[in-house]
Amino acid sequence: MPTSSIPLWPCQVVHEGERVNHAEGIVAEGIFTPSSQASQITTAPHFQKTPTDVVVRFSNATGVPQIHDASGEAFPKGMAIRFLLEDGDETDMVLLSVNRFPVSTPEKFLELLTAIKASRDSDATPSPIARFLENNPSAKRFVELDKPAPESFTTQNYHGLNALIFTNADGERVYGRYLVEPVNGSQFLDRDARESAAPDYLSTELKSRLEQGKAVMTISLQIASEDDIKNDPTVVWPEERQIIELGTLEIQNIMDNGAEYAKNTLFNPLALTDGISASDDPVLLARPTAYALSFQKRAD
């Protein structure tokens, strides 16, 4: 399948009633069990001793609902986790299969989308998107990332791109970014398998995998140092930063009414709970508004 260097961003293709981005997806259910370390980082209820039921949605990038799972244009993959808390409340994680965002502000992201849209019918050389990428190195690095096709939605890493603030019972605060990893390591298709993969092989594979057992992933937190930049999702923190395992995610079954659930659900990275608060990352603060607009349009 093609692995184009510039992805099909949401503004290029609009499908009525579908998500503007990450339209193609599948919903599963499972359980999260916190580690003994988690409560030392935060007072958040799902990171204490009791397991929590979860809903997990995996997805392809773009607003194209039938995009080929192995296409480079379906990169990055998305993962949203909803924790169903004991008091009836909910809290969400929204993650991507990359460790960075192309730009550092909502305004720059709008410029990126505008440049892609303008390039669609432009004969200019260089094109508007080529000019944007040359003037914005972080976006250029993003679109030049490798775009591997995973063997399964559950055989690759997912990253929380925005820093959050975690507070424990002693009032100690740390900045951290989520990291979700398969317990057996990342596994991707080779070139031949990618070329022969069925368009919806990831959904088919996940259904088959869960019929035979559960898929297990760990949820961890990368802790920022005092000098790390915490409000810019284009900045990747060094690998040597401390990683705290927060717990184990067991994905157990496909949700029966998953398509309806996804259509009626807004996963919100700022749907936070006690013990976790937002950083001043402008991209993080803008995300719920953008998601709400998309939700309203597909619900109309």
C-alpha positions as protocol buffer text, in pm:
chain_id: "A"
residue {
  index: 1
  type: MET
  ca { x: 0 y: 0 z: 0 }
}
residue {
  index: 2
  type: PRO
  ca { x: 119 y: 359 z: -57 }
}
residue {
  index: 3
  type: THR
  ca { x: 292 y: 537 z: 229 }
}
residue {
  index: 4
  type: SER
  ca { x: 257 y: 897 z: 110 }
}
residue {
  index: 5
  type: SER
  ca { x: 467 y: 1154 z: 290 }
}
residue {
  index: 6
  type: ILE
  ca { x: 180 y: 1400 z: 340 }
}
residue {
  index: 7
  type: PRO
  ca { x: -125 y: 1250 z: 513 }
}
residue {
  index: 8
  type: LEU
  ca { x: -486 y: 1311 z: 415 }
}
residue {
  index: 9
  type: TRP
  ca { x: -574 y: 1558 z: 687 }
}
residue {
  index: 10
  type: PRO
  ca { x: -940 y: 1609 z: 786 }
}
residue {
  index: 11
  type: CYS
  ca { x: -1005 y: 1913 z: 568 }
}
residue {
  index: 12
  type: GLN
  ca { x: -938 y: 1723 z: 246 }
}
residue {
  index: 13
  type: VAL
  ca { x: -1229 y: 1478 z: 256 }
}
residue {
  index: 14
  type: VAL
  ca { x: -1562 y: 1531 z: 429 }
}
residue {
  index: 15
  type: HIS
  ca { x: -1803 y: 1240 z: 482 }
}
residue {
  index: 16
  type: GLU
  ca { x: -2139 y: 1338 z: 623 }
}
residue {
  index: 17
  type: GLY
  ca { x: -2219 y: 1185 z: 961 }
}
residue {
  index: 18
  type: GLU
  ca { x: -1860 y: 1069 z: 1015 }
}
residue {
  index: 19
  type: ARG
  ca { x: -1578 y: 1195 z: 1234 }
}
residue {
  index: 20
  type: VAL
  ca { x: -1370 y: 1462 z: 1066 }
}
residue {
  index: 21
  type: ASN
  ca { x: -1066 y: 1259 z: 1165 }
}
residue {
  index: 22
  type: HIS
  ca { x: -1025 y: 898 z: 1277 }
}
residue {
  index: 23
  type: ALA
  ca { x: -1355 y: 803 z: 1114 }
}
residue {
  index: 24
  type: GLU
  ca { x: -1267 y: 436 z: 1062 }
}
residue {
  index: 25
  type: GLY
  ca { x: -1246 y: 246 z: 1388 }
}
residue {
  index: 26
  type: ILE
  ca { x: -1354 y: -39 z: 1613 }
}
residue {
  index: 27
  type: VAL
  ca { x: -1469 y: -36 z: 1976 }
}
residue {
  index: 28
  type: ALA
  ca { x: -1373 y: -293 z: 2239 }
}
residue {
  index: 29
  type: GLU
  ca { x: -1425 y: -344 z: 2611 }
}
residue {
  index: 30
  type: GLY
  ca { x: -1192 y: -450 z: 2886 }
}
residue {
  index: 31
  type: ILE
  ca { x: -1051 y: -379 z: 3228 }
}
residue {
  index: 32
  type: PHE
  ca { x: -763 y: -175 z: 3368 }
}
residue {
  index: 33
  type: THR
  ca { x: -577 y: -289 z: 3679 }
}
residue {
  index: 34
  type: PRO
  ca { x: -352 y: -28 z: 3844 }
}
residue {
  index: 35
  type: SER
  ca { x: 2 y: -104 z: 3954 }
}
residue {
  index: 36
  type: SER
  ca { x: 127 y: -55 z: 4309 }
}
residue {
  index: 37
  type: GLN
  ca { x: 322 y: 249 z: 4186 }
}
residue {
  index: 38
  type: ALA
  ca { x: 28 y: 434 z: 4035 }
}
residue {
  index: 39
  type: SER
  ca { x: -116 y: 568 z: 4361 }
}
residue {
  index: 40
  type: GLN
  ca { x: 224 y: 718 z: 4446 }
}
residue {
  index: 41
  type: ILE
  ca { x: 191 y: 944 z: 4142 }
}
residue {
  index: 42
  type: THR
  ca { x: -172 y: 1054 z: 4160 }
}
residue {
  index: 43
  type: THR
  ca { x: -490 y: 1037 z: 4364 }
}
residue {
  index: 44
  type: ALA
  ca { x: -695 y: 970 z: 4049 }
}
residue {
  index: 45
  type: PRO
  ca { x: -947 y: 697 z: 4140 }
}
residue {
  index: 46
  type: HIS
  ca { x: -864 y: 462 z: 3850 }
}
residue {
  index: 47
  type: PHE
  ca { x: -498 y: 460 z: 3958 }
}
residue {
  index: 48
  type: GLN
  ca { x: -566 y: 329 z: 4307 }
}
residue {
  index: 49
  type: LYS
  ca { x: -613 y: -39 z: 4400 }
}
residue {
  index: 50
  type: THR
  ca { x: -943 y: -129 z: 4235 }
}
residue {
  index: 51
  type: PRO
  ca { x: -968 y: -244 z: 3870 }
}
residue {
  index: 52
  type: THR
  ca { x: -1175 y: -22 z: 3640 }
}
residue {
  index: 53
  type: ASP
  ca { x: -1390 y: -118 z: 3341 }
}
residue {
  index: 54
  type: VAL
  ca { x: -1284 y: 51 z: 3019 }
}
residue {
  index: 55
  type: VAL
  ca { x: -1405 y: 114 z: 2666 }
}
residue {
  index: 56
  type: VAL
  ca { x: -1131 y: 132 z: 2402 }
}
residue {
  index: 57
  type: ARG
  ca { x: -1163 y: 265 z: 2048 }
}
residue {
  index: 58
  type: PHE
  ca { x: -888 y: 201 z: 1791 }
}
residue {
  index: 59
  type: SER
  ca { x: -895 y: 400 z: 1468 }
}
residue {
  index: 60
  type: ASN
  ca { x: -728 y: 502 z: 1144 }
}
residue {
  index: 61
  type: ALA
  ca { x: -638 y: 861 z: 1063 }
}
residue {
  index: 62
  type: THR
  ca { x: -843 y: 1078 z: 824 }
}
residue {
  index: 63
  type: GLY
  ca { x: -1214 y: 1128 z: 781 }
}
residue {
  index: 64
  type: VAL
  ca { x: -1236 y: 852 z: 519 }
}
residue {
  index: 65
  type: PRO
  ca { x: -1449 y: 573 z: 670 }
}
residue {
  index: 66
  type: GLN
  ca { x: -1328 y: 297 z: 434 }
}
residue {
  index: 67
  type: ILE
  ca { x: -960 y: 389 z: 417 }
}
residue {
  index: 68
  type: HIS
  ca { x: -727 y: 89 z: 375 }
}
residue {
  index: 69
  type: ASP
  ca { x: -583 y: -10 z: 713 }
}
residue {
  index: 70
  type: ALA
  ca { x: -231 y: -52 z: 567 }
}
residue {
  index: 71
  type: SER
  ca { x: -226 y: 277 z: 379 }
}
residue {
  index: 72
  type: GLY
  ca { x: 26 y: 538 z: 487 }
}
residue {
  index: 73
  type: GLU
  ca { x: -262 y: 784 z: 474 }
}
residue {
  index: 74
  type: ALA
  ca { x: -427 y: 591 z: 761 }
}
residue {
  index: 75
  type: PHE
  ca { x: -129 y: 688 z: 979 }
}
residue {
  index: 76
  type: PRO
  ca { x: -111 y: 766 z: 1264 }
}
residue {
  index: 77
  type: LYS
  ca { x: -346 y: 519 z: 1431 }
}
residue {
  index: 78
  type: GLY
  ca { x: -556 y: 642 z: 1721 }
}
residue {
  index: 79
  type: MET
  ca { x: -643 y: 489 z: 2055 }
}
residue {
  index: 80
  type: ALA
  ca { x: -902 y: 634 z: 2293 }
}
residue {
  index: 81
  type: ILE
  ca { x: -961 y: 484 z: 2638 }
}
residue {
  index: 82
  type: ARG
  ca { x: -1262 y: 565 z: 2853 }
}
residue {
  index: 83
  type: PHE
  ca { x: -1238 y: 465 z: 3220 }
}
residue {
  index: 84
  type: LEU
  ca { x: -1580 y: 396 z: 3374 }
}
residue {
  index: 85
  type: LEU
  ca { x: -1531 y: 512 z: 3731 }
}
residue {
  index: 86
  type: GLU
  ca { x: -1719 y: 367 z: 4028 }
}
residue {
  index: 87
  type: ASP
  ca { x: -1915 y: 687 z: 4098 }
}
residue {
  index: 88
  type: GLY
  ca { x: -2064 y: 684 z: 3748 }
}
residue {
  index: 89
  type: ASP
  ca { x: -1816 y: 944 z: 3624 }
}
residue {
  index: 90
  type: GLU
  ca { x: -1581 y: 892 z: 3331 }
}
residue {
  index: 91
  type: THR
  ca { x: -1230 y: 1000 z: 3236 }
}
residue {
  index: 92
  type: ASP
  ca { x: -1058 y: 965 z: 2900 }
}
residue {
  index: 93
  type: MET
  ca { x: -717 y: 914 z: 2742 }
}
residue {
  index: 94
  type: VAL
  ca { x: -674 y: 1012 z: 2377 }
}
residue {
  index: 95
  type: LEU
  ca { x: -354 y: 880 z: 2218 }
}
residue {
  index: 96
  type: LEU
  ca { x: -179 y: 843 z: 1881 }
}
residue {
  index: 97
  type: SER
  ca { x: 73 y: 596 z: 1741 }
}
residue {
  index: 98
  type: VAL
  ca { x: 332 y: 876 z: 1714 }
}
residue {
  index: 99
  type: ASN
  ca { x: 523 y: 1054 z: 1987 }
}
residue {
  index: 100
  type: ARG
  ca { x: 482 y: 1411 z: 1860 }
}
residue {
  index: 101
  type: PHE
  ca { x: 241 y: 1657 z: 1699 }
}
residue {
  index: 102
  type: PRO
  ca { x: 330 y: 1849 z: 1381 }
}
residue {
  index: 103
  type: VAL
  ca { x: 284 y: 2199 z: 1525 }
}
residue {
  index: 104
  type: SER
  ca { x: 288 y: 2368 z: 1864 }
}
residue {
  index: 105
  type: THR
  ca { x: -25 y: 2586 z: 1852 }
}
residue {
  index: 106
  type: PRO
  ca { x: -384 y: 2565 z: 1723 }
}
residue {
  index: 107
  type: GLU
  ca { x: -313 y: 2861 z: 1496 }
}
residue {
  index: 108
  type: LYS
  ca { x: -27 y: 2675 z: 1329 }
}
residue {
  index: 109
  type: PHE
  ca { x: -242 y: 2367 z: 1290 }
}
residue {
  index: 110
  type: LEU
  ca { x: -504 y: 2577 z: 1109 }
}
residue {
  index: 111
  type: GLU
  ca { x: -227 y: 2708 z: 883 }
}
residue {
  index: 112
  type: LEU
  ca { x: -125 y: 2348 z: 809 }
}
residue {
  index: 113
  type: LEU
  ca { x: -480 y: 2242 z: 721 }
}
residue {
  index: 114
  type: THR
  ca { x: -527 y: 2553 z: 508 }
}
residue {
  index: 115
  type: ALA
  ca { x: -204 y: 2483 z: 319 }
}
residue {
  index: 116
  type: ILE
  ca { x: -310 y: 2123 z: 247 }
}
residue {
  index: 117
  type: LYS
  ca { x: -651 y: 2234 z: 127 }
}
residue {
  index: 118
  type: ALA
  ca { x: -501 y: 2508 z: -91 }
}
residue {
  index: 119
  type: SER
  ca { x: -260 y: 2256 z: -246 }
}
residue {
  index: 120
  type: ARG
  ca { x: -539 y: 2030 z: -363 }
}
residue {
  index: 121
  type: ASP
  ca { x: -621 y: 2247 z: -667 }
}
residue {
  index: 122
  type: SER
  ca { x: -301 y: 2449 z: -687 }
}
residue {
  index: 123
  type: ASP
  ca { x: -52 y: 2444 z: -975 }
}
residue {
  index: 124
  type: ALA
  ca { x: 195 y: 2657 z: -782 }
}
residue {
  index: 125
  type: THR
  ca { x: 555 y: 2541 z: -749 }
}
residue {
  index: 126
  type: PRO
  ca { x: 634 y: 2492 z: -471 }
}
residue {
  index: 127
  type: SER
  ca { x: 283 y: 2411 z: -350 }
}
residue {
  index: 128
  type: PRO
  ca { x: 133 y: 2583 z: -44 }
}
residue {
  index: 129
  type: ILE
  ca { x: 193 y: 2271 z: 168 }
}
residue {
  index: 130
  type: ALA
  ca { x: 554 y: 2241 z: 50 }
}
residue {
  index: 131
  type: ARG
  ca { x: 613 y: 2606 z: 147 }
}
residue {
  index: 132
  type: PHE
  ca { x: 451 y: 2548 z: 487 }
}
residue {
  index: 133
  type: LEU
  ca { x: 666 y: 2244 z: 559 }
}
residue {
  index: 134
  type: GLU
  ca { x: 984 y: 2425 z: 463 }
}
residue {
  index: 135
  type: ASN
  ca { x: 895 y: 2706 z: 703 }
}
residue {
  index: 136
  type: ASN
  ca { x: 786 y: 2473 z: 985 }
}
residue {
  index: 137
  type: PRO
  ca { x: 1051 y: 2208 z: 1056 }
}
residue {
  index: 138
  type: SER
  ca { x: 845 y: 2026 z: 1321 }
}
residue {
  index: 139
  type: ALA
  ca { x: 566 y: 1966 z: 1068 }
}
residue {
  index: 140
  type: LYS
  ca { x: 817 y: 1851 z: 808 }
}
residue {
  index: 141
  type: ARG
  ca { x: 967 y: 1603 z: 1056 }
}
residue {
  index: 142
  type: PHE
  ca { x: 617 y: 1478 z: 1136 }
}
residue {
  index: 143
  type: VAL
  ca { x: 513 y: 1403 z: 778 }
}
residue {
  index: 144
  type: GLU
  ca { x: 850 y: 1236 z: 713 }
}
residue {
  index: 145
  type: LEU
  ca { x: 802 y: 986 z: 998 }
}
residue {
  index: 146
  type: ASP
  ca { x: 795 y: 620 z: 902 }
}
residue {
  index: 147
  type: LYS
  ca { x: 441 y: 495 z: 854 }
}
residue {
  index: 148
  type: PRO
  ca { x: 451 y: 125 z: 947 }
}
residue {
  index: 149
  type: ALA
  ca { x: 147 y: -100 z: 925 }
}
residue {
  index: 150
  type: PRO
  ca { x: 97 y: -285 z: 1255 }
}
residue {
  index: 151
  type: GLU
  ca { x: 9 y: -653 z: 1267 }
}
residue {
  index: 152
  type: SER
  ca { x: -271 y: -556 z: 1504 }
}
residue {
  index: 153
  type: PHE
  ca { x: -414 y: -243 z: 1659 }
}
residue {
  index: 154
  type: THR
  ca { x: -273 y: -393 z: 1980 }
}
residue {
  index: 155
  type: THR
  ca { x: 86 y: -453 z: 1859 }
}
residue {
  index: 156
  type: GLN
  ca { x: 216 y: -98 z: 1853 }
}
residue {
  index: 157
  type: ASN
  ca { x: 280 y: 183 z: 2099 }
}
residue {
  index: 158
  type: TYR
  ca { x: 44 y: 475 z: 2157 }
}
residue {
  index: 159
  type: HIS
  ca { x: 143 y: 810 z: 2304 }
}
residue {
  index: 160
  type: GLY
  ca { x: -26 y: 1088 z: 2493 }
}
residue {
  index: 161
  type: LEU
  ca { x: 118 y: 1386 z: 2308 }
}
residue {
  index: 162
  type: ASN
  ca { x: 25 y: 1650 z: 2566 }
}
residue {
  index: 163
  type: ALA
  ca { x: 171 y: 1678 z: 2914 }
}
residue {
  index: 164
  type: LEU
  ca { x: -65 y: 1654 z: 3210 }
}
residue {
  index: 165
  type: ILE
  ca { x: -5 y: 1734 z: 3577 }
}
residue {
  index: 166
  type: PHE
  ca { x: -31 y: 1445 z: 3825 }
}
residue {
  index: 167
  type: THR
  ca { x: -74 y: 1515 z: 4198 }
}
residue {
  index: 168
  type: ASN
  ca { x: -42 y: 1254 z: 4475 }
}
residue {
  index: 169
  type: ALA
  ca { x: -184 y: 1243 z: 4828 }
}
residue {
  index: 170
  type: ASP
  ca { x: 111 y: 1443 z: 4963 }
}
residue {
  index: 171
  type: GLY
  ca { x: 48 y: 1724 z: 4716 }
}
residue {
  index: 172
  type: GLU
  ca { x: 357 y: 1639 z: 4510 }
}
residue {
  index: 173
  type: ARG
  ca { x: 319 y: 1721 z: 4142 }
}
residue {
  index: 174
  type: VAL
  ca { x: 487 y: 1584 z: 3832 }
}
residue {
  index: 175
  type: TYR
  ca { x: 436 y: 1647 z: 3462 }
}
residue {
  index: 176
  type: GLY
  ca { x: 390 y: 1336 z: 3253 }
}
residue {
  index: 177
  type: ARG
  ca { x: 285 y: 1196 z: 2917 }
}
residue {
  index: 178
  type: TYR
  ca { x: 104 y: 864 z: 2876 }
}
residue {
  index: 179
  type: LEU
  ca { x: 263 y: 570 z: 2700 }
}
residue {
  index: 180
  type: VAL
  ca { x: 66 y: 254 z: 2608 }
}
residue {
  index: 181
  type: GLU
  ca { x: 271 y: -49 z: 2499 }
}
residue {
  index: 182
  type: PRO
  ca { x: 191 y: -409 z: 2398 }
}
residue {
  index: 183
  type: VAL
  ca { x: 333 y: -652 z: 2654 }
}
residue {
  index: 184
  type: ASN
  ca { x: 493 y: -863 z: 2379 }
}
residue {
  index: 185
  type: GLY
  ca { x: 650 y: -567 z: 2201 }
}
residue {
  index: 186
  type: SER
  ca { x: 562 y: -390 z: 1877 }
}
residue {
  index: 187
  type: GLN
  ca { x: 502 y: -602 z: 1567 }
}
residue {
  index: 188
  type: PHE
  ca { x: 454 y: -469 z: 1214 }
}
residue {
  index: 189
  type: LEU
  ca { x: 381 y: -616 z: 872 }
}
residue {
  index: 190
  type: ASP
  ca { x: 670 y: -669 z: 633 }
}
residue {
  index: 191
  type: ARG
  ca { x: 646 y: -528 z: 282 }
}
residue {
  index: 192
  type: ASP
  ca { x: 489 y: -836 z: 124 }
}
residue {
  index: 193
  type: ALA
  ca { x: 230 y: -878 z: 399 }
}
residue {
  index: 194
  type: ARG
  ca { x: 144 y: -510 z: 377 }
}
residue {
  index: 195
  type: GLU
  ca { x: 92 y: -528 z: 1 }
}
residue {
  index: 196
  type: SER
  ca { x: -143 y: -827 z: 35 }
}
residue {
  index: 197
  type: ALA
  ca { x: -333 y: -712 z: 345 }
}
residue {
  index: 198
  type: ALA
  ca { x: -711 y: -684 z: 322 }
}
residue {
  index: 199
  type: PRO
  ca { x: -851 y: -329 z: 349 }
}
residue {
  index: 200
  type: ASP
  ca { x: -1002 y: -396 z: 692 }
}
residue {
  index: 201
  type: TYR
  ca { x: -743 y: -645 z: 819 }
}
residue {
  index: 202
  type: LEU
  ca { x: -696 y: -466 z: 1153 }
}
residue {
  index: 203
  type: SER
  ca { x: -1060 y: -491 z: 1258 }
}
residue {
  index: 204
  type: THR
  ca { x: -1075 y: -852 z: 1138 }
}
residue {
  index: 205
  type: GLU
  ca { x: -755 y: -937 z: 1324 }
}
residue {
  index: 206
  type: LEU
  ca { x: -873 y: -777 z: 1650 }
}
residue {
  index: 207
  type: LYS
  ca { x: -1202 y: -965 z: 1640 }
}
residue {
  index: 208
  type: SER
  ca { x: -1017 y: -1293 z: 1583 }
}
residue {
  index: 209
  type: ARG
  ca { x: -760 y: -1218 z: 1852 }
}
residue {
  index: 210
  type: LEU
  ca { x: -1024 y: -1143 z: 2115 }
}
residue {
  index: 211
  type: GLU
  ca { x: -1226 y: -1454 z: 2027 }
}
residue {
  index: 212
  type: GLN
  ca { x: -918 y: -1655 z: 2125 }
}
residue {
  index: 213
  type: GLY
  ca { x: -828 y: -1456 z: 2436 }
}
residue {
  index: 214
  type: LYS
  ca { x: -745 y: -1109 z: 2559 }
}
residue {
  index: 215
  type: ALA
  ca { x: -496 y: -852 z: 2432 }
}
residue {
  index: 216
  type: VAL
  ca { x: -275 y: -708 z: 2705 }
}
residue {
  index: 217
  type: MET
  ca { x: -103 y: -370 z: 2706 }
}
residue {
  index: 218
  type: THR
  ca { x: 64 y: -164 z: 2976 }
}
residue {
  index: 219
  type: ILE
  ca { x: -16 y: 199 z: 3053 }
}
residue {
  index: 220
  type: SER
  ca { x: 281 y: 400 z: 3176 }
}
residue {
  index: 221
  type: LEU
  ca { x: 380 y: 758 z: 3239 }
}
residue {
  index: 222
  type: GLN
  ca { x: 694 y: 929 z: 3114 }
}
residue {
  index: 223
  type: ILE
  ca { x: 796 y: 1182 z: 3380 }
}
residue {
  index: 224
  type: ALA
  ca { x: 937 y: 1517 z: 3267 }
}
residue {
  index: 225
  type: SER
  ca { x: 1250 y: 1664 z: 3417 }
}
residue {
  index: 226
  type: GLU
  ca { x: 1244 y: 2016 z: 3555 }
}
residue {
  index: 227
  type: ASP
  ca { x: 1404 y: 2151 z: 3237 }
}
residue {
  index: 228
  type: ASP
  ca { x: 1186 y: 1969 z: 2985 }
}
residue {
  index: 229
  type: ILE
  ca { x: 944 y: 2173 z: 2776 }
}
residue {
  index: 230
  type: LYS
  ca { x: 596 y: 2081 z: 2893 }
}
residue {
  index: 231
  type: ASN
  ca { x: 363 y: 2293 z: 2680 }
}
residue {
  index: 232
  type: ASP
  ca { x: 479 y: 2201 z: 2329 }
}
residue {
  index: 233
  type: PRO
  ca { x: 365 y: 1866 z: 2179 }
}
residue {
  index: 234
  type: THR
  ca { x: 621 y: 1889 z: 1897 }
}
residue {
  index: 235
  type: VAL
  ca { x: 900 y: 1835 z: 2154 }
}
residue {
  index: 236
  type: VAL
  ca { x: 988 y: 1473 z: 2230 }
}
residue {
  index: 237
  type: TRP
  ca { x: 1133 y: 1421 z: 2577 }
}
residue {
  index: 238
  type: PRO
  ca { x: 1456 y: 1219 z: 2599 }
}
residue {
  index: 239
  type: GLU
  ca { x: 1414 y: 842 z: 2622 }
}
residue {
  index: 240
  type: GLU
  ca { x: 1612 y: 830 z: 2946 }
}
residue {
  index: 241
  type: ARG
  ca { x: 1338 y: 1011 z: 3137 }
}
residue {
  index: 242
  type: GLN
  ca { x: 1181 y: 804 z: 3414 }
}
residue {
  index: 243
  type: ILE
  ca { x: 896 y: 572 z: 3310 }
}
residue {
  index: 244
  type: ILE
  ca { x: 642 y: 472 z: 3577 }
}
residue {
  index: 245
  type: GLU
  ca { x: 413 y: 179 z: 3499 }
}
residue {
  index: 246
  type: LEU
  ca { x: 59 y: 280 z: 3594 }
}
residue {
  index: 247
  type: GLY
  ca { x: -108 y: -54 z: 3530 }
}
residue {
  index: 248
  type: THR
  ca { x: -225 y: -323 z: 3291 }
}
residue {
  index: 249
  type: LEU
  ca { x: -493 y: -286 z: 3025 }
}
residue {
  index: 250
  type: GLU
  ca { x: -672 y: -607 z: 2926 }
}
residue {
  index: 251
  type: ILE
  ca { x: -881 y: -574 z: 2610 }
}
residue {
  index: 252
  type: GLN
  ca { x: -1133 y: -855 z: 2631 }
}
residue {
  index: 253
  type: ASN
  ca { x: -1408 y: -833 z: 2369 }
}
residue {
  index: 254
  type: ILE
  ca { x: -1552 y: -631 z: 2083 }
}
residue {
  index: 255
  type: MET
  ca { x: -1844 y: -412 z: 2191 }
}
residue {
  index: 256
  type: ASP
  ca { x: -2169 y: -536 z: 2038 }
}
residue {
  index: 257
  type: ASN
  ca { x: -2301 y: -189 z: 1957 }
}
residue {
  index: 258
  type: GLY
  ca { x: -1959 y: -35 z: 1900 }
}
residue {
  index: 259
  type: ALA
  ca { x: -2045 y: 164 z: 1586 }
}
residue {
  index: 260
  type: GLU
  ca { x: -2341 y: 330 z: 1757 }
}
residue {
  index: 261
  type: TYR
  ca { x: -2139 y: 391 z: 2073 }
}
residue {
  index: 262
  type: ALA
  ca { x: -1861 y: 557 z: 1873 }
}
residue {
  index: 263
  type: LYS
  ca { x: -2104 y: 777 z: 1681 }
}
residue {
  index: 264
  type: ASN
  ca { x: -2261 y: 901 z: 2005 }
}
residue {
  index: 265
  type: THR
  ca { x: -1940 y: 940 z: 2204 }
}
residue {
  index: 266
  type: LEU
  ca { x: -1696 y: 1227 z: 2234 }
}
residue {
  index: 267
  type: PHE
  ca { x: -1361 y: 1119 z: 2377 }
}
residue {
  index: 268
  type: ASN
  ca { x: -1223 y: 1425 z: 2555 }
}
residue {
  index: 269
  type: PRO
  ca { x: -856 y: 1455 z: 2663 }
}
residue {
  index: 270
  type: LEU
  ca { x: -967 y: 1716 z: 2918 }
}
residue {
  index: 271
  type: ALA
  ca { x: -1228 y: 1488 z: 3075 }
}
residue {
  index: 272
  type: LEU
  ca { x: -998 y: 1462 z: 3376 }
}
residue {
  index: 273
  type: THR
  ca { x: -1055 y: 1356 z: 3734 }
}
residue {
  index: 274
  type: ASP
  ca { x: -915 y: 1446 z: 4076 }
}
residue {
  index: 275
  type: GLY
  ca { x: -538 y: 1402 z: 4084 }
}
residue {
  index: 276
  type: ILE
  ca { x: -486 y: 1489 z: 3716 }
}
residue {
  index: 277
  type: SER
  ca { x: -501 y: 1838 z: 3568 }
}
residue {
  index: 278
  type: ALA
  ca { x: -420 y: 2008 z: 3240 }
}
residue {
  index: 279
  type: SER
  ca { x: -89 y: 2170 z: 3157 }
}
residue {
  index: 280
  type: ASP
  ca { x: -82 y: 2501 z: 2971 }
}
residue {
  index: 281
  type: ASP
  ca { x: -18 y: 2328 z: 2638 }
}
residue {
  index: 282
  type: PRO
  ca { x: -229 y: 2535 z: 2392 }
}
residue {
  index: 283
  type: VAL
  ca { x: -292 y: 2234 z: 2166 }
}
residue {
  index: 284
  type: LEU
  ca { x: -427 y: 2034 z: 2459 }
}
residue {
  index: 285
  type: LEU
  ca { x: -654 y: 2319 z: 2567 }
}
residue {
  index: 286
  type: ALA
  ca { x: -794 y: 2357 z: 2214 }
}
residue {
  index: 287
  type: ARG
  ca { x: -861 y: 1989 z: 2147 }
}
residue {
  index: 288
  type: PRO
  ca { x: -1198 y: 1952 z: 2328 }
}
residue {
  index: 289
  type: THR
  ca { x: -1347 y: 2246 z: 2135 }
}
residue {
  index: 290
  type: ALA
  ca { x: -1237 y: 2101 z: 1801 }
}
residue {
  index: 291
  type: TYR
  ca { x: -1370 y: 1757 z: 1897 }
}
residue {
  index: 292
  type: ALA
  ca { x: -1701 y: 1907 z: 2010 }
}
residue {
  index: 293
  type: LEU
  ca { x: -1749 y: 2081 z: 1674 }
}
residue {
  index: 294
  type: SER
  ca { x: -1683 y: 1754 z: 1492 }
}
residue {
  index: 295
  type: PHE
  ca { x: -1921 y: 1571 z: 1725 }
}
residue {
  index: 296
  type: GLN
  ca { x: -2197 y: 1828 z: 1668 }
}
residue {
  index: 297
  type: LYS
  ca { x: -2160 y: 1809 z: 1289 }
}
residue {
  index: 298
  type: ARG
  ca { x: -2182 y: 1431 z: 1272 }
}
residue {
  index: 299
  type: ALA
  ca { x: -2478 y: 1431 z: 1513 }
}
residue {
  index: 300
  type: ASP
  ca { x: -2681 y: 1685 z: 1309 }
}
